[in-house]
């Protein structure tokens, strides 16, 4: 298997959020060449995890899926990848509230995976989860580009197109 890029990891973490029933997912990607870091933060309002569930989630051999998909990368693999790239992965979660995943890597570390096609990945994520509101912020050296699927492009008062 080729090494997964960051876009594939993001896809996997966001899939966790949507599978946990999140209605809102915010994704922050920040490249900082001065700090020589890349940080990725995913916050969801899904069902969250208890302390024990979170411990299990970070265990490489645990899943609540009936059949573990072969393409799944999971939190433990992302943690390993982050640590190999001089960084870390931190997950905080509260049952009934949601989950926050924060990943940091050294930007120019030889073992940092390439970004991959983040734009295409985000398009897929948005298209396949029409009931979820995504707020995305991409920051490169202090310059932020924001995108939200909540934006009122339809003149419907900001109600998502698919709202019941
Ligand atoms: N955002 C989240 N909200 C609630 N539970 C989560 C979240 N992320 C992970 N989990 C829990 O942690 C478990 C492990 O997640 P992980 O991504 O490592 O593997 P997986 O999604 O089960 O399988 P895959 O290898 O296909 O990703 C999940 O099955 C789920 O129970
Ligand atoms: Mg997963």
JSON list of C-alpha atoms and ligand atoms in Angstrom, two decimals:
[
{"chain": "A", "resi": 1, "resn": "UNK", "atom": "CA", "xyz": [0.00, 0.00, 0.00]},
{"chain": "A", "resi": 2, "resn": "UNK", "atom": "CA", "xyz": [1.27, 3.48, -0.79]},
{"chain": "A", "resi": 3, "resn": "UNK", "atom": "CA", "xyz": [1.61, 5.80, 2.18]},
{"chain": "A", "resi": 4, "resn": "UNK", "atom": "CA", "xyz": [-1.62, 7.68, 2.80]},
{"chain": "A", "resi": 5, "resn": "UNK", "atom": "CA", "xyz": [-1.40, 11.43, 2.26]},
{"chain": "A", "resi": 6, "resn": "UNK", "atom": "CA", "xyz": [-2.90, 14.02, 4.61]},
{"chain": "A", "resi": 7, "resn": "UNK", "atom": "CA", "xyz": [-6.02, 14.34, 2.45]},
{"chain": "A", "resi": 8, "resn": "UNK", "atom": "CA", "xyz": [-6.74, 10.63, 2.98]},
{"chain": "A", "resi": 9, "resn": "UNK", "atom": "CA", "xyz": [-6.26, 11.00, 6.73]},
{"chain": "A", "resi": 10, "resn": "UNK", "atom": "CA", "xyz": [-8.61, 13.98, 6.79]},
{"chain": "A", "resi": 11, "resn": "UNK", "atom": "CA", "xyz": [-11.20, 11.97, 4.86]},
{"chain": "A", "resi": 12, "resn": "UNK", "atom": "CA", "xyz": [-10.94, 9.23, 7.45]},
{"chain": "A", "resi": 13, "resn": "UNK", "atom": "CA", "xyz": [-11.28, 11.53, 10.46]},
{"chain": "A", "resi": 14, "resn": "UNK", "atom": "CA", "xyz": [-14.22, 13.39, 8.95]},
{"chain": "A", "resi": 15, "resn": "UNK", "atom": "CA", "xyz": [-15.86, 10.06, 8.15]},
{"chain": "A", "resi": 16, "resn": "UNK", "atom": "CA", "xyz": [-15.62, 9.25, 11.87]},
{"chain": "A", "resi": 17, "resn": "UNK", "atom": "CA", "xyz": [-17.43, 12.51, 12.62]},
{"chain": "A", "resi": 18, "resn": "UNK", "atom": "CA", "xyz": [-20.24, 11.94, 10.17]},
{"chain": "A", "resi": 19, "resn": "UNK", "atom": "CA", "xyz": [-20.61, 8.32, 11.28]},
{"chain": "A", "resi": 20, "resn": "UNK", "atom": "CA", "xyz": [-20.93, 9.64, 14.84]},
{"chain": "A", "resi": 21, "resn": "UNK", "atom": "CA", "xyz": [-23.99, 11.61, 13.68]},
{"chain": "A", "resi": 22, "resn": "UNK", "atom": "CA", "xyz": [-22.39, 15.06, 13.54]},
{"chain": "A", "resi": 23, "resn": "UNK", "atom": "CA", "xyz": [-24.55, 17.83, 12.02]},
{"chain": "A", "resi": 24, "resn": "UNK", "atom": "CA", "xyz": [-21.68, 20.32, 12.11]},
{"chain": "A", "resi": 25, "resn": "UNK", "atom": "CA", "xyz": [-18.06, 19.61, 11.33]},
{"chain": "A", "resi": 26, "resn": "UNK", "atom": "CA", "xyz": [-15.41, 22.27, 11.38]},
{"chain": "A", "resi": 27, "resn": "UNK", "atom": "CA", "xyz": [-12.05, 21.63, 9.82]},
{"chain": "A", "resi": 28, "resn": "UNK", "atom": "CA", "xyz": [-9.00, 23.80, 10.23]},
{"chain": "A", "resi": 29, "resn": "UNK", "atom": "CA", "xyz": [-5.80, 23.28, 8.30]},
{"chain": "A", "resi": 30, "resn": "UNK", "atom": "CA", "xyz": [-2.92, 25.56, 9.16]},
{"chain": "A", "resi": 31, "resn": "UNK", "atom": "CA", "xyz": [0.47, 25.69, 7.52]},
{"chain": "A", "resi": 32, "resn": "UNK", "atom": "CA", "xyz": [3.02, 27.88, 9.24]},
{"chain": "A", "resi": 33, "resn": "UNK", "atom": "CA", "xyz": [6.44, 28.07, 7.66]},
{"chain": "A", "resi": 34, "resn": "UNK", "atom": "CA", "xyz": [7.87, 30.24, 10.46]},
{"chain": "A", "resi": 35, "resn": "UNK", "atom": "CA", "xyz": [6.82, 27.77, 13.14]},
{"chain": "A", "resi": 36, "resn": "UNK", "atom": "CA", "xyz": [7.64, 24.98, 10.67]},
{"chain": "A", "resi": 37, "resn": "UNK", "atom": "CA", "xyz": [4.38, 23.25, 11.50]},
{"chain": "A", "resi": 38, "resn": "UNK", "atom": "CA", "xyz": [1.20, 21.97, 10.03]},
{"chain": "A", "resi": 39, "resn": "UNK", "atom": "CA", "xyz": [-1.82, 21.55, 12.26]},
{"chain": "A", "resi": 40, "resn": "UNK", "atom": "CA", "xyz": [-5.13, 19.96, 11.39]},
{"chain": "A", "resi": 41, "resn": "UNK", "atom": "CA", "xyz": [-8.11, 20.34, 13.70]},
{"chain": "A", "resi": 42, "resn": "UNK", "atom": "CA", "xyz": [-11.45, 18.60, 13.26]},
{"chain": "A", "resi": 43, "resn": "UNK", "atom": "CA", "xyz": [-14.30, 19.48, 15.62]},
{"chain": "A", "resi": 44, "resn": "UNK", "atom": "CA", "xyz": [-17.67, 17.73, 15.45]},
{"chain": "A", "resi": 45, "resn": "UNK", "atom": "CA", "xyz": [-20.94, 17.74, 17.35]},
{"chain": "A", "resi": 46, "resn": "UNK", "atom": "CA", "xyz": [-21.48, 14.00, 16.99]},
{"chain": "A", "resi": 47, "resn": "UNK", "atom": "CA", "xyz": [-22.27, 11.57, 19.76]},
{"chain": "A", "resi": 48, "resn": "UNK", "atom": "CA", "xyz": [-18.85, 11.83, 21.32]},
{"chain": "A", "resi": 49, "resn": "UNK", "atom": "CA", "xyz": [-17.03, 9.23, 23.39]},
{"chain": "A", "resi": 50, "resn": "UNK", "atom": "CA", "xyz": [-16.64, 8.39, 27.05]},
{"chain": "A", "resi": 51, "resn": "UNK", "atom": "CA", "xyz": [-13.14, 8.27, 28.47]},
{"chain": "A", "resi": 52, "resn": "UNK", "atom": "CA", "xyz": [-13.11, 4.47, 28.04]},
{"chain": "A", "resi": 53, "resn": "UNK", "atom": "CA", "xyz": [-14.42, 4.67, 24.48]},
{"chain": "A", "resi": 54, "resn": "UNK", "atom": "CA", "xyz": [-11.75, 7.22, 23.64]},
{"chain": "A", "resi": 55, "resn": "UNK", "atom": "CA", "xyz": [-9.08, 4.95, 25.10]},
{"chain": "A", "resi": 56, "resn": "UNK", "atom": "CA", "xyz": [-10.39, 2.16, 22.85]},
{"chain": "A", "resi": 57, "resn": "UNK", "atom": "CA", "xyz": [-10.53, 4.46, 19.83]},
{"chain": "A", "resi": 58, "resn": "UNK", "atom": "CA", "xyz": [-6.81, 5.13, 20.15]},
{"chain": "A", "resi": 59, "resn": "UNK", "atom": "CA", "xyz": [-6.12, 1.39, 20.37]},
{"chain": "A", "resi": 60, "resn": "UNK", "atom": "CA", "xyz": [-5.03, 0.13, 16.93]},
{"chain": "A", "resi": 61, "resn": "UNK", "atom": "CA", "xyz": [-7.14, -3.02, 17.17]},
{"chain": "A", "resi": 62, "resn": "UNK", "atom": "CA", "xyz": [-10.44, -1.48, 18.17]},
{"chain": "A", "resi": 63, "resn": "UNK", "atom": "CA", "xyz": [-13.42, -0.55, 16.02]},
{"chain": "A", "resi": 64, "resn": "UNK", "atom": "CA", "xyz": [-17.19, -0.21, 16.46]},
{"chain": "A", "resi": 65, "resn": "UNK", "atom": "CA", "xyz": [-17.65, -0.98, 12.77]},
{"chain": "A", "resi": 66, "resn": "UNK", "atom": "CA", "xyz": [-19.11, -4.42, 12.06]},
{"chain": "A", "resi": 67, "resn": "UNK", "atom": "CA", "xyz": [-16.57, -4.97, 9.36]},
{"chain": "A", "resi": 68, "resn": "UNK", "atom": "CA", "xyz": [-13.41, -3.01, 9.54]},
{"chain": "A", "resi": 69, "resn": "UNK", "atom": "CA", "xyz": [-12.84, -1.54, 6.11]},
{"chain": "A", "resi": 70, "resn": "UNK", "atom": "CA", "xyz": [-9.48, -2.26, 4.55]},
{"chain": "A", "resi": 71, "resn": "UNK", "atom": "CA", "xyz": [-9.11, 1.32, 3.43]},
{"chain": "A", "resi": 72, "resn": "UNK", "atom": "CA", "xyz": [-9.72, 2.71, 6.91]},
{"chain": "A", "resi": 73, "resn": "UNK", "atom": "CA", "xyz": [-6.70, 4.40, 8.43]},
{"chain": "A", "resi": 74, "resn": "UNK", "atom": "CA", "xyz": [-8.04, 5.33, 11.81]},
{"chain": "A", "resi": 75, "resn": "UNK", "atom": "CA", "xyz": [-6.86, 7.45, 14.70]},
{"chain": "A", "resi": 76, "resn": "UNK", "atom": "CA", "xyz": [-4.01, 5.17, 15.83]},
{"chain": "A", "resi": 77, "resn": "UNK", "atom": "CA", "xyz": [-2.38, 5.25, 12.41]},
{"chain": "A", "resi": 78, "resn": "UNK", "atom": "CA", "xyz": [-2.71, 9.01, 12.20]},
{"chain": "A", "resi": 79, "resn": "UNK", "atom": "CA", "xyz": [-1.13, 9.29, 15.65]},
{"chain": "A", "resi": 80, "resn": "UNK", "atom": "CA", "xyz": [1.78, 7.13, 14.56]},
{"chain": "A", "resi": 81, "resn": "UNK", "atom": "CA", "xyz": [2.20, 9.17, 11.39]},
{"chain": "A", "resi": 82, "resn": "UNK", "atom": "CA", "xyz": [2.10, 12.45, 13.34]},
{"chain": "A", "resi": 83, "resn": "UNK", "atom": "CA", "xyz": [4.66, 11.23, 15.87]},
{"chain": "A", "resi": 84, "resn": "UNK", "atom": "CA", "xyz": [6.98, 10.01, 13.11]},
{"chain": "A", "resi": 85, "resn": "UNK", "atom": "CA", "xyz": [6.75, 13.50, 11.63]},
{"chain": "A", "resi": 86, "resn": "UNK", "atom": "CA", "xyz": [7.82, 15.14, 14.90]},
{"chain": "A", "resi": 87, "resn": "UNK", "atom": "CA", "xyz": [4.29, 15.94, 16.07]},
{"chain": "A", "resi": 88, "resn": "UNK", "atom": "CA", "xyz": [1.37, 14.56, 17.97]},
{"chain": "A", "resi": 89, "resn": "UNK", "atom": "CA", "xyz": [-2.31, 13.69, 17.89]},
{"chain": "A", "resi": 90, "resn": "UNK", "atom": "CA", "xyz": [-4.66, 14.77, 20.66]},
{"chain": "A", "resi": 91, "resn": "UNK", "atom": "CA", "xyz": [-8.30, 13.74, 20.90]},
{"chain": "A", "resi": 92, "resn": "UNK", "atom": "CA", "xyz": [-10.78, 15.22, 23.35]},
{"chain": "A", "resi": 93, "resn": "UNK", "atom": "CA", "xyz": [-14.36, 14.05, 23.47]},
{"chain": "A", "resi": 94, "resn": "UNK", "atom": "CA", "xyz": [-17.50, 14.34, 25.58]},
{"chain": "A", "resi": 95, "resn": "UNK", "atom": "CA", "xyz": [-20.49, 12.01, 25.27]},
{"chain": "A", "resi": 96, "resn": "UNK", "atom": "CA", "xyz": [-23.48, 13.81, 23.76]},
{"chain": "A", "resi": 97, "resn": "UNK", "atom": "CA", "xyz": [-21.37, 16.85, 22.93]},
{"chain": "A", "resi": 98, "resn": "UNK", "atom": "CA", "xyz": [-18.79, 15.95, 20.33]},
{"chain": "A", "resi": 99, "resn": "UNK", "atom": "CA", "xyz": [-15.20, 15.29, 19.55]},
{"chain": "A", "resi": 100, "resn": "UNK", "atom": "CA", "xyz": [-12.11, 17.29, 18.71]},
{"chain": "A", "resi": 101, "resn": "UNK", "atom": "CA", "xyz": [-9.12, 15.82, 16.93]},
{"chain": "A", "resi": 102, "resn": "UNK", "atom": "CA", "xyz": [-5.97, 17.90, 16.77]},
{"chain": "A", "resi": 103, "resn": "UNK", "atom": "CA", "xyz": [-2.97, 16.76, 14.74]},
{"chain": "A", "resi": 104, "resn": "UNK", "atom": "CA", "xyz": [0.35, 18.52, 14.52]},
{"chain": "A", "resi": 105, "resn": "UNK", "atom": "CA", "xyz": [3.40, 17.71, 12.39]},
{"chain": "A", "resi": 106, "resn": "UNK", "atom": "CA", "xyz": [6.69, 19.35, 11.55]},
{"chain": "A", "resi": 107, "resn": "UNK", "atom": "CA", "xyz": [6.11, 20.93, 8.14]},
{"chain": "A", "resi": 108, "resn": "UNK", "atom": "CA", "xyz": [9.48, 20.12, 6.59]},
{"chain": "A", "resi": 109, "resn": "UNK", "atom": "CA", "xyz": [9.96, 16.79, 8.38]},
{"chain": "A", "resi": 110, "resn": "UNK", "atom": "CA", "xyz": [11.15, 14.12, 5.97]},
{"chain": "A", "resi": 111, "resn": "UNK", "atom": "CA", "xyz": [8.40, 11.78, 7.21]},
{"chain": "A", "resi": 112, "resn": "UNK", "atom": "CA", "xyz": [5.53, 14.24, 6.92]},
{"chain": "A", "resi": 113, "resn": "UNK", "atom": "CA", "xyz": [3.13, 12.81, 4.34]},
{"chain": "A", "resi": 114, "resn": "UNK", "atom": "CA", "xyz": [2.37, 15.05, 1.38]},
{"chain": "A", "resi": 115, "resn": "UNK", "atom": "CA", "xyz": [-0.86, 17.03, 1.52]},
{"chain": "A", "resi": 116, "resn": "UNK", "atom": "CA", "xyz": [-2.44, 15.23, -1.43]},
{"chain": "A", "resi": 117, "resn": "UNK", "atom": "CA", "xyz": [-5.50, 16.65, -3.14]},
{"chain": "A", "resi": 118, "resn": "UNK", "atom": "CA", "xyz": [-7.19, 18.31, -0.17]},
{"chain": "A", "resi": 119, "resn": "UNK", "atom": "CA", "xyz": [-9.62, 20.29, -2.35]},
{"chain": "A", "resi": 120, "resn": "UNK", "atom": "CA", "xyz": [-10.89, 17.24, -4.16]},
{"chain": "A", "resi": 121, "resn": "UNK", "atom": "CA", "xyz": [-11.16, 15.32, -0.90]},
{"chain": "A", "resi": 122, "resn": "UNK", "atom": "CA", "xyz": [-13.21, 18.09, 0.69]},
{"chain": "A", "resi": 123, "resn": "UNK", "atom": "CA", "xyz": [-15.50, 18.20, -2.35]},
{"chain": "A", "resi": 124, "resn": "UNK", "atom": "CA", "xyz": [-16.12, 14.48, -1.98]},
{"chain": "A", "resi": 125, "resn": "UNK", "atom": "CA", "xyz": [-16.76, 14.80, 1.76]},
{"chain": "A", "resi": 126, "resn": "UNK", "atom": "CA", "xyz": [-19.23, 17.65, 1.23]},
{"chain": "A", "resi": 127, "resn": "UNK", "atom": "CA", "xyz": [-21.03, 15.94, -1.65]},
{"chain": "A", "resi": 128, "resn": "UNK", "atom": "CA", "xyz": [-21.43, 12.65, 0.18]},
{"chain": "A", "resi": 129, "resn": "UNK", "atom": "CA", "xyz": [-22.71, 14.27, 3.40]},
{"chain": "A", "resi": 130, "resn": "UNK", "atom": "CA", "xyz": [-25.44, 16.67, 2.27]},
{"chain": "A", "resi": 131, "resn": "UNK", "atom": "CA", "xyz": [-26.99, 16.79, 5.74]},
{"chain": "A", "resi": 132, "resn": "UNK", "atom": "CA", "xyz": [-23.83, 18.02, 7.41]},
{"chain": "A", "resi": 133, "resn": "UNK", "atom": "CA", "xyz": [-22.70, 21.64, 7.64]},
{"chain": "A", "resi": 134, "resn": "UNK", "atom": "CA", "xyz": [-18.98, 21.98, 7.03]},
{"chain": "A", "resi": 135, "resn": "UNK", "atom": "CA", "xyz": [-16.95, 25.00, 8.08]},
{"chain": "A", "resi": 136, "resn": "UNK", "atom": "CA", "xyz": [-13.50, 24.91, 6.59]},
{"chain": "A", "resi": 137, "resn": "UNK", "atom": "CA", "xyz": [-10.59, 27.24, 7.25]},
{"chain": "A", "resi": 138, "resn": "UNK", "atom": "CA", "xyz": [-7.33, 26.86, 5.37]},
{"chain": "A", "resi": 139, "resn": "UNK", "atom": "CA", "xyz": [-4.55, 29.07, 6.67]},
{"chain": "A", "resi": 140, "resn": "UNK", "atom": "CA", "xyz": [-1.14, 29.44, 5.07]},
{"chain": "A", "resi": 141, "resn": "UNK", "atom": "CA", "xyz": [1.26, 31.75, 6.91]},
{"chain": "A", "resi": 142, "resn": "UNK", "atom": "CA", "xyz": [-1.52, 33.81, 8.44]},
{"chain": "A", "resi": 143, "resn": "UNK", "atom": "CA", "xyz": [-3.64, 34.08, 5.28]},
{"chain": "A", "resi": 144, "resn": "UNK", "atom": "CA", "xyz": [-6.96, 32.31, 5.85]},
{"chain": "A", "resi": 145, "resn": "UNK", "atom": "CA", "xyz": [-9.42, 31.10, 3.27]},
{"chain": "A", "resi": 146, "resn": "UNK", "atom": "CA", "xyz": [-12.81, 30.22, 4.69]},
{"chain": "A", "resi": 147, "resn": "UNK", "atom": "CA", "xyz": [-15.48, 28.07, 3.19]},
{"chain": "A", "resi": 148, "resn": "UNK", "atom": "CA", "xyz": [-18.78, 27.04, 4.67]},
{"chain": "A", "resi": 149, "resn": "UNK", "atom": "CA", "xyz": [-21.60, 24.93, 3.29]},
{"chain": "A", "resi": 150, "resn": "UNK", "atom": "CA", "xyz": [-23.83, 27.07, 5.54]},
{"chain": "A", "resi": 151, "resn": "UNK", "atom": "CA", "xyz": [-23.29, 30.09, 3.27]},
{"chain": "A", "resi": 152, "resn": "UNK", "atom": "CA", "xyz": [-26.50, 31.56, 1.98]},
{"chain": "A", "resi": 153, "resn": "UNK", "atom": "CA", "xyz": [-25.79, 31.10, -1.70]},
{"chain": "A", "resi": 154, "resn": "UNK", "atom": "CA", "xyz": [-29.44, 30.16, -2.34]},
{"chain": "A", "resi": 155, "resn": "UNK", "atom": "CA", "xyz": [-30.97, 33.19, -0.67]},
{"chain": "A", "resi": 156, "resn": "UNK", "atom": "CA", "xyz": [-32.83, 30.92, 1.69]},
{"chain": "A", "resi": 157, "resn": "UNK", "atom": "CA", "xyz": [-31.84, 32.58, 4.91]},
{"chain": "A", "resi": 158, "resn": "UNK", "atom": "CA", "xyz": [-28.86, 30.35, 5.50]},
{"chain": "A", "resi": 159, "resn": "UNK", "atom": "CA", "xyz": [-30.92, 27.21, 5.79]},
{"chain": "A", "resi": 160, "resn": "UNK", "atom": "CA", "xyz": [-28.97, 24.31, 4.29]},
{"chain": "A", "resi": 161, "resn": "UNK", "atom": "CA", "xyz": [-30.47, 23.20, 0.95]},
{"chain": "A", "resi": 162, "resn": "UNK", "atom": "CA", "xyz": [-31.28, 19.84, 2.39]},
{"chain": "A", "resi": 163, "resn": "UNK", "atom": "CA", "xyz": [-32.82, 21.02, 5.68]},
{"chain": "A", "resi": 164, "resn": "UNK", "atom": "CA", "xyz": [-36.05, 19.23, 6.49]},
{"chain": "B", "resi": 1, "resn": "LIG", "atom": "N1", "xyz": [-15.46, 11.77, 15.92]},
{"chain": "B", "resi": 1, "resn": "LIG", "atom": "C1", "xyz": [-15.83, 10.67, 16.57]},
{"chain": "B", "resi": 1, "resn": "LIG", "atom": "N2", "xyz": [-16.99, 10.66, 17.31]},
{"chain": "B", "resi": 1, "resn": "LIG", "atom": "C2", "xyz": [-17.36, 9.54, 17.98]},
{"chain": "B", "resi": 1, "resn": "LIG", "atom": "N3", "xyz": [-16.68, 8.37, 17.97]},
{"chain": "B", "resi": 1, "resn": "LIG", "atom": "C3", "xyz": [-15.55, 8.32, 17.26]},
{"chain": "B", "resi": 1, "resn": "LIG", "atom": "C4", "xyz": [-15.05, 9.45, 16.53]},
{"chain": "B", "resi": 1, "resn": "LIG", "atom": "N4", "xyz": [-13.87, 9.11, 15.94]},
{"chain": "B", "resi": 1, "resn": "LIG", "atom": "C5", "xyz": [-13.66, 7.82, 16.27]},
{"chain": "B", "resi": 1, "resn": "LIG", "atom": "N5", "xyz": [-14.64, 7.33, 17.04]},
{"chain": "B", "resi": 1, "resn": "LIG", "atom": "C6", "xyz": [-14.74, 5.96, 17.60]},
{"chain": "B", "resi": 1, "resn": "LIG", "atom": "O1", "xyz": [-13.46, 5.40, 17.56]},
{"chain": "B", "resi": 1, "resn": "LIG", "atom": "C7", "xyz": [-13.44, 4.20, 16.79]},
{"chain": "B", "resi": 1, "resn": "LIG", "atom": "C8", "xyz": [-12.11, 4.08, 16.08]},
{"chain": "B", "resi": 1, "resn": "LIG", "atom": "O2", "xyz": [-12.01, 5.04, 15.05]},
{"chain": "B", "resi": 1, "resn": "LIG", "atom": "P1", "xyz": [-10.99, 4.76, 13.86]},
{"chain": "B", "resi": 1, "resn": "LIG", "atom": "O3", "xyz": [-11.13, 5.81, 12.83]},
{"chain": "B", "resi": 1, "resn": "LIG", "atom": "O4", "xyz": [-9.64, 4.57, 14.47]},
{"chain": "B", "resi": 1, "resn": "LIG", "atom": "O5", "xyz": [-11.44, 3.37, 13.26]},
{"chain": "B", "resi": 1, "resn": "LIG", "atom": "P2", "xyz": [-12.83, 3.05, 12.52]},
{"chain": "B", "resi": 1, "resn": "LIG", "atom": "O6", "xyz": [-13.44, 4.32, 12.01]},
{"chain": "B", "resi": 1, "resn": "LIG", "atom": "O7", "xyz": [-13.65, 2.22, 13.43]},
{"chain": "B", "resi": 1, "resn": "LIG", "atom": "O8", "xyz": [-12.35, 2.17, 11.30]},
{"chain": "B", "resi": 1, "resn": "LIG", "atom": "P3", "xyz": [-11.54, 2.70, 10.03]},
{"chain": "B", "resi": 1, "resn": "LIG", "atom": "O9", "xyz": [-10.25, 1.92, 10.09]},
{"chain": "B", "resi": 1, "resn": "LIG", "atom": "O10", "xyz": [-12.37, 2.36, 8.86]},
{"chain": "B", "resi": 1, "resn": "LIG", "atom": "O11", "xyz": [-11.33, 4.18, 10.19]},
{"chain": "B", "resi": 1, "resn": "LIG", "atom": "C9", "xyz": [-14.65, 4.30, 15.88]},
{"chain": "B", "resi": 1, "resn": "LIG", "atom": "O12", "xyz": [-15.13, 3.04, 15.49]},
{"chain": "B", "resi": 1, "resn": "LIG", "atom": "C10", "xyz": [-15.64, 5.07, 16.76]},
{"chain": "B", "resi": 1, "resn": "LIG", "atom": "O13", "xyz": [-16.30, 4.18, 17.65]},
{"chain": "B", "resi": 2, "resn": "LIG", "atom": "MG1", "xyz": [-12.29, 5.82, 11.01]}
]
